[in-house]
Coordinates of C-alpha atoms and ligand atoms in Angstrom, one line a residue:
X1 CA -11.1 -21.9 -8.1
X2 CA -10.1 -18.9 -6.0
X3 CA -10.9 -19.5 -2.3
X4 CA -11.5 -15.8 -2.0
X5 CA -12.8 -14.3 1.2
X6 CA -12.1 -17.5 3.1
X7 CA -11.4 -16.9 6.7
X8 CA -12.3 -18.5 9.9
X9 CA -13.6 -16.5 12.7
X10 CA -11.6 -18.2 15.4
X11 CA -12.1 -15.4 17.9
X12 CA -15.1 -13.2 18.4
X13 CA -14.3 -9.6 18.0
X14 CA -15.7 -7.5 20.8
X15 CA -14.3 -4.0 20.3
X16 CA -17.4 -2.2 19.2
X17 CA -17.8 -0.3 22.4
X18 CA -14.7 1.7 21.6
X19 CA -16.4 4.1 19.3
X20 CA -14.4 7.0 17.7
X21 CA -14.4 10.3 19.6
X22 CA -15.9 13.5 18.2
X23 CA -18.9 14.0 16.1
X24 CA -18.8 10.6 14.4
X25 CA -21.0 10.6 11.2
X26 CA -23.2 7.6 10.9
X27 CA -22.9 7.3 7.1
X28 CA -20.1 8.2 4.7
X29 CA -20.5 7.9 1.0
X30 CA -17.4 8.0 -1.1
X31 CA -16.4 7.2 -4.7
X32 CA -15.0 3.7 -5.2
X33 CA -11.5 3.8 -3.8
X34 CA -8.2 2.8 -5.6
X35 CA -5.3 1.1 -3.9
X36 CA -2.0 2.6 -5.2
X37 CA 0.3 0.0 -3.5
X38 CA -0.6 -3.6 -2.9
X39 CA 1.2 -7.0 -2.8
X40 CA -1.0 -9.6 -4.4
X41 CA 1.7 -12.3 -4.4
X42 CA 1.4 -15.4 -6.6
X43 CA 0.0 -19.0 -6.5
X44 CA -2.2 -20.0 -3.6
X45 CA -1.6 -16.7 -1.8
X46 CA -2.7 -14.7 -4.8
X47 CA -5.9 -16.9 -5.0
X48 CA -6.5 -16.3 -1.3
X49 CA -6.0 -12.6 -1.1
X50 CA -7.1 -11.1 -4.5
X51 CA -10.8 -11.1 -3.6
X52 CA -10.2 -8.8 -0.6
X53 CA -8.7 -6.2 -2.8
X54 CA -11.1 -6.6 -5.7
X55 CA -14.3 -6.1 -3.6
X56 CA -13.0 -2.7 -2.2
X57 CA -10.7 -1.2 -4.8
X58 CA -11.1 -0.4 -8.5
X59 CA -7.4 0.0 -9.4
X60 CA -4.7 -2.0 -7.7
X61 CA -1.1 -0.9 -8.2
X62 CA 0.4 -4.4 -7.9
X63 CA 3.9 -4.6 -6.5
X64 CA 6.5 -6.6 -8.5
X65 CA 8.6 -8.1 -5.7
X66 CA 8.0 -11.7 -6.7
X67 CA 10.8 -14.2 -6.9
X68 CA 12.0 -13.7 -9.6
X69 CA 10.9 -10.0 -9.8
X70 CA 8.9 -8.6 -12.8
X71 CA 11.6 -7.1 -15.1
X72 CA 10.3 -7.9 -18.6
X73 CA 7.2 -7.6 -20.8
X74 CA 6.9 -11.4 -20.9
X75 CA 7.0 -11.7 -17.1
X76 CA 4.6 -8.7 -16.7
X77 CA 2.0 -10.2 -19.2
X78 CA 2.2 -13.6 -17.6
X79 CA 1.7 -12.1 -14.1
X80 CA -1.3 -10.0 -15.3
X81 CA -2.8 -13.2 -16.7
X82 CA -2.3 -15.0 -13.4
X83 CA -4.0 -12.1 -11.5
X84 CA -6.8 -11.9 -14.0
X85 CA -7.4 -15.7 -13.7
X86 CA -7.3 -15.6 -9.9
X87 CA -9.8 -12.7 -9.9
X88 CA -12.2 -14.3 -12.3
X89 CA -15.5 -14.8 -10.5
X90 CA -14.6 -12.8 -7.3
X91 CA -16.8 -10.0 -6.2
X92 CA -15.5 -6.7 -7.4
X93 CA -16.4 -3.0 -6.8
X94 CA -19.2 -1.6 -9.0
X95 CA -16.3 -0.1 -11.1
X96 CA -14.8 -3.6 -11.6
X97 CA -11.2 -4.5 -10.7
X98 CA -8.2 -3.2 -12.7
X99 CA -4.8 -4.6 -11.6
X100 CA -1.8 -2.5 -12.8
X101 CA 1.5 -4.2 -13.4
X102 CA 4.6 -2.6 -12.0
X103 CA 8.2 -3.4 -13.0
X104 CA 11.0 -4.0 -10.5
X105 CA 13.9 -1.5 -11.0
X106 CA 16.8 -3.7 -12.0
X107 CA 19.8 -3.7 -14.4
X108 CA 17.9 -6.5 -16.2
X109 CA 15.3 -4.0 -17.6
X110 CA 15.6 -3.4 -21.3
X111 CA 14.4 0.1 -21.9
X112 CA 12.9 -0.6 -25.3
X113 CA 10.9 -3.5 -23.8
X114 CA 9.8 -1.2 -21.0
X115 CA 8.6 1.6 -23.2
X116 CA 6.7 -0.8 -25.5
X117 CA 5.1 -2.5 -22.4
X118 CA 4.2 0.9 -21.0
X119 CA 2.4 1.6 -24.3
X120 CA 0.7 -1.8 -24.1
X121 CA -0.5 -1.3 -20.5
X122 CA 1.8 -4.0 -19.0
X123 CA 4.3 -1.6 -17.4
X124 CA 2.4 1.1 -15.6
X125 CA 5.2 2.2 -13.3
X126 CA 8.7 1.1 -12.1
X127 CA 9.4 0.4 -8.4
X128 CA 12.8 0.9 -6.9
X129 CA 13.7 -1.2 -3.8
X130 CA 17.1 -0.7 -2.0
X131 CA 18.7 -4.2 -1.9
X132 CA 18.0 -5.8 1.5
X133 CA 15.6 -3.2 2.8
X134 CA 12.5 -5.3 2.8
X135 CA 10.7 -8.5 1.7
X136 CA 12.1 -9.9 -1.6
X137 CA 14.4 -7.0 -2.2
X138 CA 17.5 -9.0 -2.7
X139 CA 17.4 -8.1 -6.4
X140 CA 17.1 -4.4 -5.6
X141 CA 19.6 -1.6 -6.3
X142 CA 22.5 -0.3 -4.3
X143 CA 21.6 3.3 -5.1
X144 CA 19.3 5.4 -7.2
X145 CA 22.3 6.9 -9.0
X146 CA 23.0 3.6 -10.7
X147 CA 19.7 3.9 -12.7
X148 CA 19.9 7.5 -14.0
X149 CA 19.9 6.3 -17.6
X150 CA 16.7 4.3 -17.1
X151 CA 15.1 7.2 -15.2
X152 CA 15.9 9.6 -18.1
X153 CA 14.0 7.2 -20.4
X154 CA 11.1 6.9 -18.0
X155 CA 10.9 10.7 -17.6
X156 CA 10.9 11.1 -21.4
X157 CA 8.0 8.6 -21.7
X158 CA 6.0 9.7 -18.7
X159 CA 6.6 6.5 -16.7
X160 CA 6.4 7.2 -13.0
X161 CA 9.0 6.0 -10.5
X162 CA 7.8 4.4 -7.3
X163 CA 10.4 4.5 -4.5
X164 CA 10.8 2.4 -1.3
X165 CA 12.6 5.1 0.6
X166 CA 14.8 3.5 3.2
X167 CA 18.5 3.9 3.5
X168 CA 20.3 0.6 4.1
X169 CA 23.5 2.3 5.3
X170 CA 24.3 0.2 8.4
X171 CA 25.1 3.3 10.6
X172 CA 21.6 4.8 10.0
X173 CA 19.1 4.1 12.8
X174 CA 16.1 2.0 11.7
X175 CA 13.7 4.9 12.6
X176 CA 15.7 7.4 10.6
X177 CA 16.1 5.3 7.4
X178 CA 13.4 7.1 5.4
X179 CA 14.8 10.6 6.0
X180 CA 18.3 9.4 5.3
X181 CA 17.3 7.9 1.9
X182 CA 15.3 11.0 0.9
X183 CA 18.2 13.3 1.8
X184 CA 21.0 11.2 0.4
X185 CA 19.4 9.7 -2.7
X186 CA 16.0 11.0 -3.7
X187 CA 16.8 14.8 -3.3
X188 CA 19.8 14.6 -5.7
X189 CA 17.8 12.5 -8.2
X190 CA 14.9 15.0 -8.2
X191 CA 17.4 17.9 -8.8
X192 CA 19.0 15.9 -11.6
X193 CA 15.8 14.9 -13.4
X194 CA 13.0 17.4 -12.4
X195 CA 10.7 15.9 -15.2
X196 CA 10.7 12.5 -13.5
X197 CA 7.4 11.9 -11.6
X198 CA 8.1 10.1 -8.3
X199 CA 5.9 8.5 -5.7
X200 CA 7.4 8.1 -2.2
X201 CA 5.7 4.8 -1.2
X202 CA 4.3 4.2 2.2
X203 CA 5.6 7.5 3.6
X204 CA 6.1 6.9 7.3
X205 CA 7.6 10.0 8.9
X206 CA 7.1 13.8 9.4
X207 CA 10.4 14.2 7.5
X208 CA 8.9 12.3 4.6
X209 CA 5.8 14.5 4.5
X210 CA 8.0 17.6 4.5
X211 CA 10.1 16.2 1.7
X212 CA 7.0 15.7 -0.4
X213 CA 5.8 19.2 0.3
X214 CA 9.2 20.5 -0.8
X215 CA 9.4 18.5 -4.0
X216 CA 6.5 19.2 -6.4
X217 CA 7.5 16.3 -8.7
X218 CA 6.8 13.9 -5.8
X219 CA 3.6 12.4 -4.5
X220 CA 3.2 9.9 -1.7
X221 CA 1.1 6.9 -0.7
X222 CA 0.2 6.4 3.0
X223 CA -0.9 3.1 4.5
X224 CA -3.8 2.4 6.9
X225 CA -1.4 1.0 9.5
X226 CA 1.0 3.9 9.5
X227 CA -2.1 6.2 10.0
X228 CA -3.6 4.2 12.8
X229 CA -0.7 2.8 14.9
X230 CA 2.7 4.0 16.2
X231 CA 5.8 2.2 17.4
X232 CA 4.4 1.9 20.9
X233 CA 1.7 -0.4 19.5
X234 CA 4.4 -2.4 17.8
X235 CA 6.8 -2.7 20.7
X236 CA 5.5 -1.5 24.1
X237 CA 3.1 -4.2 25.2
X238 CA 4.8 -7.3 23.9
X239 CA 6.3 -7.4 20.4
X240 CA 3.6 -7.6 17.7
X241 CA 4.9 -9.4 14.6
X242 CA 1.6 -8.6 12.9
X243 CA 2.4 -4.9 13.0
X244 CA 6.0 -5.4 11.8
X245 CA 6.5 -3.9 8.3
X246 CA 8.9 -1.8 6.3
X247 CA 9.3 1.0 6.7
X248 CA 8.8 0.3 10.4
X249 CA 5.8 2.1 12.0
X250 CA 7.4 5.2 13.6
X251 CA 6.7 7.6 16.5
X252 CA 3.4 9.1 17.6
X253 CA 4.6 12.5 16.2
X254 CA 5.3 10.9 12.8
X255 CA 1.9 9.2 12.8
X256 CA 0.3 12.6 13.6
X257 CA 2.1 14.2 10.6
X258 CA 0.8 11.4 8.4
X259 CA -2.7 11.9 9.6
X260 CA -2.5 15.7 9.1
X261 CA -1.3 15.2 5.5
X262 CA -3.9 12.5 4.7
X263 CA -6.8 14.5 6.2
X264 CA -5.7 17.8 4.7
X265 CA -6.9 17.1 1.2
X266 CA -3.5 17.9 -0.1
X267 CA -3.5 16.3 -3.6
X268 CA 0.0 14.9 -3.2
X269 CA -1.2 12.2 -0.8
X270 CA -3.3 9.1 -1.6
X271 CA -4.1 5.7 -0.2
X272 CA -1.7 2.8 -0.8
X273 CA -2.5 0.0 1.6
X274 CA 0.8 -1.8 1.2
X275 CA -1.2 -4.9 2.0
X276 CA 1.5 -7.5 2.3
X277 CA 0.4 -11.0 3.3
X278 CA 2.8 -13.4 5.0
X279 CA 1.8 -16.8 6.5
X280 CA 1.9 -16.9 10.3
X281 CA 4.7 -19.4 10.0
X282 CA 6.9 -16.6 8.6
X283 CA 5.6 -14.0 11.1
X284 CA 5.8 -15.9 14.4
X285 CA 9.4 -17.1 14.9
X286 CA 12.8 -15.8 15.8
X287 CA 12.6 -13.4 12.8
X288 CA 9.4 -12.0 11.4
X289 CA 8.9 -11.2 7.8
X290 CA 7.9 -7.5 7.2
X291 CA 4.4 -6.9 6.0
X292 CA 0.9 -6.2 7.3
X293 CA -2.1 -7.8 5.6
X294 CA -4.7 -5.1 5.6
X295 CA -6.7 -5.6 2.3
X296 CA -9.6 -7.0 4.2
X297 CA -10.3 -4.1 6.6
X298 CA -7.9 -1.3 5.6
X299 CA -10.6 0.9 4.3
X300 CA -12.5 0.7 7.7
X301 CA -9.2 1.5 9.4
X302 CA -8.7 4.7 7.3
X303 CA -12.4 5.7 7.7
X304 CA -12.0 5.3 11.5
X305 CA -8.9 7.5 11.5
X306 CA -10.7 10.2 9.5
X307 CA -13.8 10.0 11.7
X308 CA -11.8 10.4 14.8
X309 CA -10.1 13.5 13.4
X310 CA -13.4 15.0 12.2
X311 CA -12.2 14.8 8.6
X312 CA -14.6 12.5 6.8
X313 CA -15.2 15.3 4.3
X314 CA -11.6 14.7 3.1
X315 CA -11.9 10.9 2.8
X316 CA -12.9 10.9 -0.8
X317 CA -9.9 13.0 -1.8
X318 CA -7.5 10.6 0.0
X319 CA -8.9 7.3 -1.1
X320 CA -10.1 8.3 -4.6
X321 CA -9.7 11.7 -6.3
X322 CA -6.1 12.5 -5.3
X323 CA -4.8 9.2 -6.7
X324 CA -7.0 9.6 -9.9
X325 CA -5.3 12.9 -10.5
X326 CA -1.7 11.6 -9.7
X327 CA -2.1 8.6 -12.0
X328 CA -4.3 10.2 -14.7
X329 CA -7.3 7.9 -14.4
X330 CA -11.0 8.8 -14.8
X331 CA -12.9 9.2 -11.6
X332 CA -14.9 6.0 -10.7
X333 CA -18.6 5.8 -11.4
X334 CA -19.6 3.8 -8.4
X335 CA -19.9 4.7 -4.8
X336 CA -19.1 2.9 -1.5
X337 CA -21.0 3.5 1.7
X338 CA -19.4 3.2 5.2
X339 CA -21.9 3.1 8.0
X340 CA -20.7 3.6 11.6
X341 CA -22.4 0.9 13.6
X342 CA -21.4 -2.1 15.7
X343 CA -21.0 -5.0 13.4
X344 CA -23.3 -7.8 14.5
X345 CA -21.4 -10.8 13.0
X346 CA -18.2 -12.3 14.1
X347 CA -15.5 -11.0 11.9
X348 CA -12.9 -13.3 10.4
X349 CA -9.5 -12.7 12.1
X350 CA -7.4 -14.6 9.6
X351 CA -7.6 -16.3 6.2
X352 CA -6.4 -19.8 5.3
X353 CA -4.9 -20.5 1.9
X354 CA -5.5 -23.6 -0.1
X355 CA -2.3 -25.1 1.2
X356 CA -3.2 -24.4 4.8
X357 CA -1.2 -21.2 5.5
X358 CA -2.8 -18.8 7.9
X359 CA -2.6 -15.1 7.5
X360 CA -3.7 -12.6 10.2
X361 CA -6.1 -9.9 9.1
X362 CA -5.2 -6.4 10.3
X363 CA -7.9 -4.0 11.5
X364 CA -10.6 -6.2 13.0
X365 CA -11.0 -3.7 15.8
X366 CA -11.9 -0.9 13.5
X367 CA -13.9 -3.2 11.1
X368 CA -16.1 -4.1 14.1
X369 CA -17.3 -0.5 14.1
X370 CA -18.1 -0.1 10.4
X371 CA -20.2 -1.8 7.7
X372 CA -19.2 -1.3 4.1
X373 CA -21.4 -1.6 1.0
X374 CA -20.7 -1.0 -2.7
X375 CA -23.6 1.0 -4.3
Ligands
NCD1 C1 6.4 -5.8 1.7 C2 6.3 -7.3 1.4 O1 6.0 -8.1 2.2 O2 6.4 -7.6 0.2 N1 6.6 -5.7 3.1 C3 6.4 -4.6 3.9 O3 6.8 -4.6 5.1 N2 5.9 -3.5 3.4 C4 7.5 -5.2 0.9 C5 7.5 -3.7 1.0 O4 6.6 -3.0 0.4 O5 8.4 -3.1 1.6
ZN2 ZN1 4.9 -2.7 -0.3

């Protein structure tokens, strides 16, 4: 039985006085959102987190960085089964819940198996991770150029490539890793295979936004935490392991460029939460695992950003229609309403898995200002 939406309100959340600036609308009605980048994990963690995604998002582009990663139709079908089992009985959006299985870019992929699985719906896209860049990326590649043959096949069959865009060259500064990867690796690949559709995942810098503008074959996902926080929040007033993720949250100017892109209505940009749960035992220690768990309140965080920038009229494009067009899915039938009002109940600040692991929920501050209802 999935212990979905478990969570203990150990601390009362008293942020509601900090209302957004500007002409804050009281009620926003949007189509059911999709989440184009999420880590649902496996086992007890999957059981604990899947309900948070399913109650807010119709489609979930589920990342394949399990141990071992998803690189075959057998592994993909088995993982889809485990997700479906974990999600049985959880509250979903009025459009239901549709997990999409992603394959992990690896020399182990057999292209015939991939193309067949794509036709069968168990290989929606392929995700490239640079080895060592982020959580469970040990099996990743040492360069995009090593996979050109695979990418040719993907382009031919309309299989989209998702890219974790971070250079792991040791001389590149951590805050410049995205730009270095895009310039060194993705630009040449785009020139070599212009028919390959690419999503730059969790774009985090102004340079990344410019790159997407300049490369029509590329789209990008943007996360709630990269829209709502900057590296000062991560580092300036005591190190915050709960905000540590890859790519690292960058400068205020970078955040502003992300907000400008997300709120512009530009169809190249859509929401991918990159919700990535880690137990506090892996977050609070001498080294913290990268990942922010935002499935619970990520939508409220995004709505809050759009409201503060007087851009709620663009929220539907960012959380729904842009992604539908990028991934070729029908618009949802259902609607979701966000009401801007102080939440009168104590919000859960963390969840506890069946085995007793705690995971901190990102966005309680924003969530205290919004109520969300599926209609
Ligand atoms: C992700 C994770 O924990 O799986 N972490 C993260 O910081 N975003 C991996 C990833 O998407 O990079
Ligand atoms: Zn991710």
